[in-house]
XYZ file of C-alpha atoms in Angstrom:
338
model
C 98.993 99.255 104.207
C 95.010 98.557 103.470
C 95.070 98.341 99.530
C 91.840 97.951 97.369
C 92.581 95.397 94.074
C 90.356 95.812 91.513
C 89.898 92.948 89.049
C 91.006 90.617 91.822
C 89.554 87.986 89.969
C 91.335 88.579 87.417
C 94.867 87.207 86.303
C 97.206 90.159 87.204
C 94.804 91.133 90.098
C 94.536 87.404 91.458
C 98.523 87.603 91.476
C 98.575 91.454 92.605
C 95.835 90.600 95.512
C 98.214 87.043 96.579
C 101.463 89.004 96.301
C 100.462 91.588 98.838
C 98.445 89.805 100.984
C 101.493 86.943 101.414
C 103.717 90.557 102.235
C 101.165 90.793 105.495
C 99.104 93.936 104.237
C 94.950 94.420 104.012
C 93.578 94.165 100.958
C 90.063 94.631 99.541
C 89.621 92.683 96.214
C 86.297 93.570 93.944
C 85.472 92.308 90.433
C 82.672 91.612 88.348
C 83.499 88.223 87.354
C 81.461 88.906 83.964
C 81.752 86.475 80.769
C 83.944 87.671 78.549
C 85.895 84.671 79.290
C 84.682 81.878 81.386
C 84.085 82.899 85.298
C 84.647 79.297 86.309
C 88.585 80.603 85.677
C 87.762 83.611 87.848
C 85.790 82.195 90.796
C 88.465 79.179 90.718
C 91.371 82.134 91.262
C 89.307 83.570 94.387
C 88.979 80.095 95.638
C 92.957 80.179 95.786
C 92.691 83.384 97.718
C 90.076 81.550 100.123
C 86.266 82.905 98.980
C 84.417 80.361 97.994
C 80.693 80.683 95.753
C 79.661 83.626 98.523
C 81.524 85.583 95.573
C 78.835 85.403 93.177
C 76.800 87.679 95.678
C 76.445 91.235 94.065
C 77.502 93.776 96.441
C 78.232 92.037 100.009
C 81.573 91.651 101.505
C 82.979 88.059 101.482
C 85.820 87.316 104.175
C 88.213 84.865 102.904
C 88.669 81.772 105.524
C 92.421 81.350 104.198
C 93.701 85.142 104.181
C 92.013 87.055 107.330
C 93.490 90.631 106.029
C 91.241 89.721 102.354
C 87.510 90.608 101.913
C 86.284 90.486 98.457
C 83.123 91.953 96.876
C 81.637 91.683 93.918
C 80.596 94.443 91.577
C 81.532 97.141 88.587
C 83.469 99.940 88.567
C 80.655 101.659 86.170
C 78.257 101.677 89.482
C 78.566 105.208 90.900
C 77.010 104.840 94.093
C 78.302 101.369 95.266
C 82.175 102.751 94.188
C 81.396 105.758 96.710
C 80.037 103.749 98.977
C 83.578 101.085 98.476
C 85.631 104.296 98.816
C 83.879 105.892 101.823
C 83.809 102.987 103.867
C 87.462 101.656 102.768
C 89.850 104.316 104.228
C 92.761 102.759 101.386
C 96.190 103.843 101.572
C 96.547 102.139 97.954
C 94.604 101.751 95.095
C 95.386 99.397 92.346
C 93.551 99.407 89.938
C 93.587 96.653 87.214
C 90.084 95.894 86.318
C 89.570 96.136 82.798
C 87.218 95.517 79.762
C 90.191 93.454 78.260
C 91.279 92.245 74.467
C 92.140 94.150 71.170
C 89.640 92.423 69.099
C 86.881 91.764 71.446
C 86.602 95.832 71.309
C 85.881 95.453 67.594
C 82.288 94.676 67.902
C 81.440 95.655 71.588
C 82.608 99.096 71.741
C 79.969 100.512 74.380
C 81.261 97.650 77.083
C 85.305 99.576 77.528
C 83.390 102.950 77.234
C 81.342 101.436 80.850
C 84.244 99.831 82.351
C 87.343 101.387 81.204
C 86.038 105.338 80.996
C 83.150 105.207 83.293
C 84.872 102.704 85.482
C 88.277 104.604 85.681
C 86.655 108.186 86.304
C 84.459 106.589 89.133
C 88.042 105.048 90.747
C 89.627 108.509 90.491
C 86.497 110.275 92.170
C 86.769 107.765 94.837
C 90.555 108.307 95.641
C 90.363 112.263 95.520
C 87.397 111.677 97.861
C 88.849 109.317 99.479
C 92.596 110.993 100.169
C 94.315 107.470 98.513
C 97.893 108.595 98.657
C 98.542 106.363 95.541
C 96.809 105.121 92.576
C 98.619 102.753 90.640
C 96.711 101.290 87.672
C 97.081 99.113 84.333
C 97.669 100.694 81.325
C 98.950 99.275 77.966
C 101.860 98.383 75.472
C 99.275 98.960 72.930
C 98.950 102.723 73.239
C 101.821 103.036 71.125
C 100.045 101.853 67.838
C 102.182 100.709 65.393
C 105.222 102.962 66.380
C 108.359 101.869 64.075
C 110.812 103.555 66.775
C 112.269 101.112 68.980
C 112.652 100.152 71.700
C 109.120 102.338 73.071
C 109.631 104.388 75.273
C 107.142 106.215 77.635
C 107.854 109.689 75.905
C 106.987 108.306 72.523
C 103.922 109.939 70.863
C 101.572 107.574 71.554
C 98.324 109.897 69.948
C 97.547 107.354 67.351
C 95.769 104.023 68.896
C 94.959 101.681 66.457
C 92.337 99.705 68.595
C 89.237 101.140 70.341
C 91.336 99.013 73.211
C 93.889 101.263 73.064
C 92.255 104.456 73.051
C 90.255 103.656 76.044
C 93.909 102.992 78.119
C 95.549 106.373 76.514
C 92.114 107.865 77.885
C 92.981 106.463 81.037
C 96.572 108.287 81.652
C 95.156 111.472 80.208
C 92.744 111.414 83.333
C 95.228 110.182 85.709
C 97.044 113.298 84.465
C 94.488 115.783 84.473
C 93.439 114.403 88.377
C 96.834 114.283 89.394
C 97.332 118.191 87.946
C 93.843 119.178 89.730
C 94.132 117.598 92.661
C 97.503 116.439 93.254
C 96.175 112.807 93.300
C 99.566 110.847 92.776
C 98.717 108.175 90.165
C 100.812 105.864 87.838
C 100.398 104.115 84.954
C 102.019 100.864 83.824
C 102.171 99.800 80.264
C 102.001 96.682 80.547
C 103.859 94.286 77.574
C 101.799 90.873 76.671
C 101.722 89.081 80.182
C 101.223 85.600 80.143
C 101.676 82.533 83.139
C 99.993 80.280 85.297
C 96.817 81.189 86.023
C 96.340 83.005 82.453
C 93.561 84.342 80.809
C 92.050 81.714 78.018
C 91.906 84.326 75.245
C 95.443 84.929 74.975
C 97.578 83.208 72.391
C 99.569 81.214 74.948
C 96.869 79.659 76.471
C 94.499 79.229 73.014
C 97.604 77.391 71.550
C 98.295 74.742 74.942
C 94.724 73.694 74.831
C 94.820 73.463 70.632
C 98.118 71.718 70.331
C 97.408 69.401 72.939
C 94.285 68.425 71.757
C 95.544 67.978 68.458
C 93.447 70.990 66.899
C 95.243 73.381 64.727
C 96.064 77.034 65.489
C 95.516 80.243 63.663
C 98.759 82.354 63.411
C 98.471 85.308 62.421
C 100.510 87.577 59.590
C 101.925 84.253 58.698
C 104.076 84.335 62.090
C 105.582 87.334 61.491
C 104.426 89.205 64.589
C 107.025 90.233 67.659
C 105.568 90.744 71.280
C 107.610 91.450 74.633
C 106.535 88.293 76.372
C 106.846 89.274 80.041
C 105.889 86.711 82.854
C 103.605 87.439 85.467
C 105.722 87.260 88.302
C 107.779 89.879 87.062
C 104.957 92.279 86.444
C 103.957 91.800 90.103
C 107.607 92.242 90.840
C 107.204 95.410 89.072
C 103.631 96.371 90.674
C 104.538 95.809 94.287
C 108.087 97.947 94.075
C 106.412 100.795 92.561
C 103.927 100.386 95.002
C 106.078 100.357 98.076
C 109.137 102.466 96.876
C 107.331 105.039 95.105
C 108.701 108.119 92.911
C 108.717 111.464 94.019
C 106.512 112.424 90.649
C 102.878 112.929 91.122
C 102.255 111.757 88.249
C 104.637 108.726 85.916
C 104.085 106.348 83.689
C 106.213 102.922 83.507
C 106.603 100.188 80.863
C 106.457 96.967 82.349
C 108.278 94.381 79.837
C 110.727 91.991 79.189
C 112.912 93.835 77.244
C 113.406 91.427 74.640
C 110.497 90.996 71.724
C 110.359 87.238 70.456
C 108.616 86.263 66.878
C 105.531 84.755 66.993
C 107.212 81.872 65.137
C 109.734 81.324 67.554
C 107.783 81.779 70.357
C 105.311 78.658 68.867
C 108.473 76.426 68.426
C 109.158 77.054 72.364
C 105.963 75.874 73.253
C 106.242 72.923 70.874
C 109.555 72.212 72.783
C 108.053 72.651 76.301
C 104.668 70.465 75.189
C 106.406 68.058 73.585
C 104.402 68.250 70.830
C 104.244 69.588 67.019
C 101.541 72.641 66.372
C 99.190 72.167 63.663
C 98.858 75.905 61.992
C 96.660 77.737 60.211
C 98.429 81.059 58.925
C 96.333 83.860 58.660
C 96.529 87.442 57.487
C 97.157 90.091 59.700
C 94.105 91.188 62.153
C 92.801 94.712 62.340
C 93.720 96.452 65.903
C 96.763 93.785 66.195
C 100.358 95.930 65.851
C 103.170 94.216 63.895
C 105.827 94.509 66.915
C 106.015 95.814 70.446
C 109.191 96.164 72.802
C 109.879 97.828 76.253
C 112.472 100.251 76.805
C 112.332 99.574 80.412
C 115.492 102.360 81.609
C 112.919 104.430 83.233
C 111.804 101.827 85.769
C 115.238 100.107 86.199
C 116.493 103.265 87.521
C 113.095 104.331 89.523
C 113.059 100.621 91.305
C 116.025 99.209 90.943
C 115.721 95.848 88.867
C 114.105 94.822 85.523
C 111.996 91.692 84.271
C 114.084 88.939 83.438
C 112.303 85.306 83.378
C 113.139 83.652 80.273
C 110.115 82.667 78.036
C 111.547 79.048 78.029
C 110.995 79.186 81.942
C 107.971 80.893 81.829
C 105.806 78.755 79.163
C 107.356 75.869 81.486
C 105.413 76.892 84.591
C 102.392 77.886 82.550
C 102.061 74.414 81.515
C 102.850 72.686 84.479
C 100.044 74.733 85.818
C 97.396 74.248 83.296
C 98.373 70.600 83.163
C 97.178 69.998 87.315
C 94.383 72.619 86.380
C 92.337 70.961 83.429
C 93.475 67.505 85.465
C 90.943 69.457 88.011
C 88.289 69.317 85.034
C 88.296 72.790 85.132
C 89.442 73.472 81.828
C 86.689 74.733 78.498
């Protein structure tokens, strides 16, 4: 298959892009590599998938000199013309699509930035498919659609009208124009609701990865609602796992959602005391009130895509926070680390 990855510098896309191109398929990877978190982390991810610097060039194709079936290019979704120009030229069989203006909070204070990427962005990669005749579009969605839901486990035919994030309401936006595209045109898309991914290769605004660097460094860190927060902690090689099965054994349904999670929501608490155990090391914490956008529990009810693919997440959070630090340990040894 030739697949286009967006947000291949990116931590599910770096994985996504890897996964497939390691399964022998063509992929085209773009991104925009902007600074919402440090790009060092992004351009070090597309050094993994062999592109070197040439990635900072806006707009040109880069071959990679370790994966001959990956070309990478660097721009934004919001750019009309050069995502026609992507999709005319691409001929994709595939589109995954899991670029993103990321982070509850962040979306606070810098509203207009998911409105560019996440709307703008999203209706410019469904444009290009129906143009385009992609047989599939499979892109991320977003535990947090479902608010602050107090029925549990969620499941995809919850009501999920009430996000409590602008975050949120940008991914709900998202499946209501995958539906409306896939009713029009009979574009077949799905949406993954994805549940608080963390692992090697992580993005440095998540908890996880906030809490390594502070605990290590002897710095304390700020938990929130005193703790008392659950999240379905699902590692990413079982959201790949998930990605490239729906992918390659897709439903019959034009158009589907999935929740992607591990089926098993862990207390913030807890989940610090695991990390203590796997660093070796005491936290120093700050307890905090609750944040605004932040929901008090999530949790997958995962049946759907157990019986659509066959097998569920199952990497235990021990295991996972394990590899996580053994990477980030040979990764800031790299001095690559801020």
């Amino acid at each position: 298959m030739r697949i286009l990855v967006t947000g291949a510098a990116g931590f599910i896309g770096f994985h996504t892009a890897k996964r497939f191109l390691e399964e022998g398929h063509s992929v085209v990877g773009i991104d925009s590599i902007n600074s919402y978190y440090d790009p060092e982390l992004k351009f070090a991810r597309l050094n993994e998938l062999g592109i070197g610097r040439q990635a900072e060039t806006w707009g040109t194709p880069v071959q990679s000199g370790k994966y001959p079936e990956f070309s990478f290019i660097r721009m934004k979704l919001e750019d009309r013309a050069a995502m026609e120009s992507l999709f005319k030229e691409g001929c994709f069989d595939r589109v995954i699509h899991l670029a993103a203006q990321a982070g509850v909070r962040y979306s606070l204070d810098h509203p207009h930035e998911y409105i560019d990427s996440n709307i703008v962005g999203f209706l410019n990669i469904l444009e290009g498919c129906r143009h385009g005749k992609v047989e599939h579009l499979v892109y991320a969605s977003s535990s947090s659609v479902y608010g602050n839901s107090n029925q549990f486990p969620l499941k995809e035919s919850a009501n999920v009208d009430y996000p409590i994030s602008f975050y949120a309401a940008t991914k709900k936006s998202n499946e209501l124009m995958a539906y409306t595209y896939s009713h029009l045109y009979g574009l077949k898309t799905t949406g993954l609701r994805f549940f608080t991914v963390y692992g090697p290769w992580g993005r440095p605004d998540m908890a996880y990865f906030k809490f390594t660097k502070a605990i290590l460094e002897g710095k304390p860190i700020s938990v929130y609602n005193h703790g008392d927060l659950y999240r379905d902690f699902t590692y990413i090689d079982d959201i790949v796992e998930g990605i490239s099965r729906i992918v390659q054994k897709a439903h019959g349904e034009t158009y589907k959602i999935f929740n992607i999670g591990n089926n098993n929501p862990i207390q913030l608490n807890h989940y610090i005391q695991v990390l203590e155990t796997v660093l070796n090391k005491k936290a120093i914490i700050n307890y905090e009130p609750m944040q605004p956008g932040d929901v008090y529990r999530t949790g997958a009810d995962i049946s759907t895509l157990e019986h659509s693919v066959d097998w569920k997440p199952s990497t235990d959070i021990s295991v996972g926070l394990t590899s996580f630090f053994e990477w980030y340990v040979q990764y800031t040894f790299r001095g690559c680390t801020r």
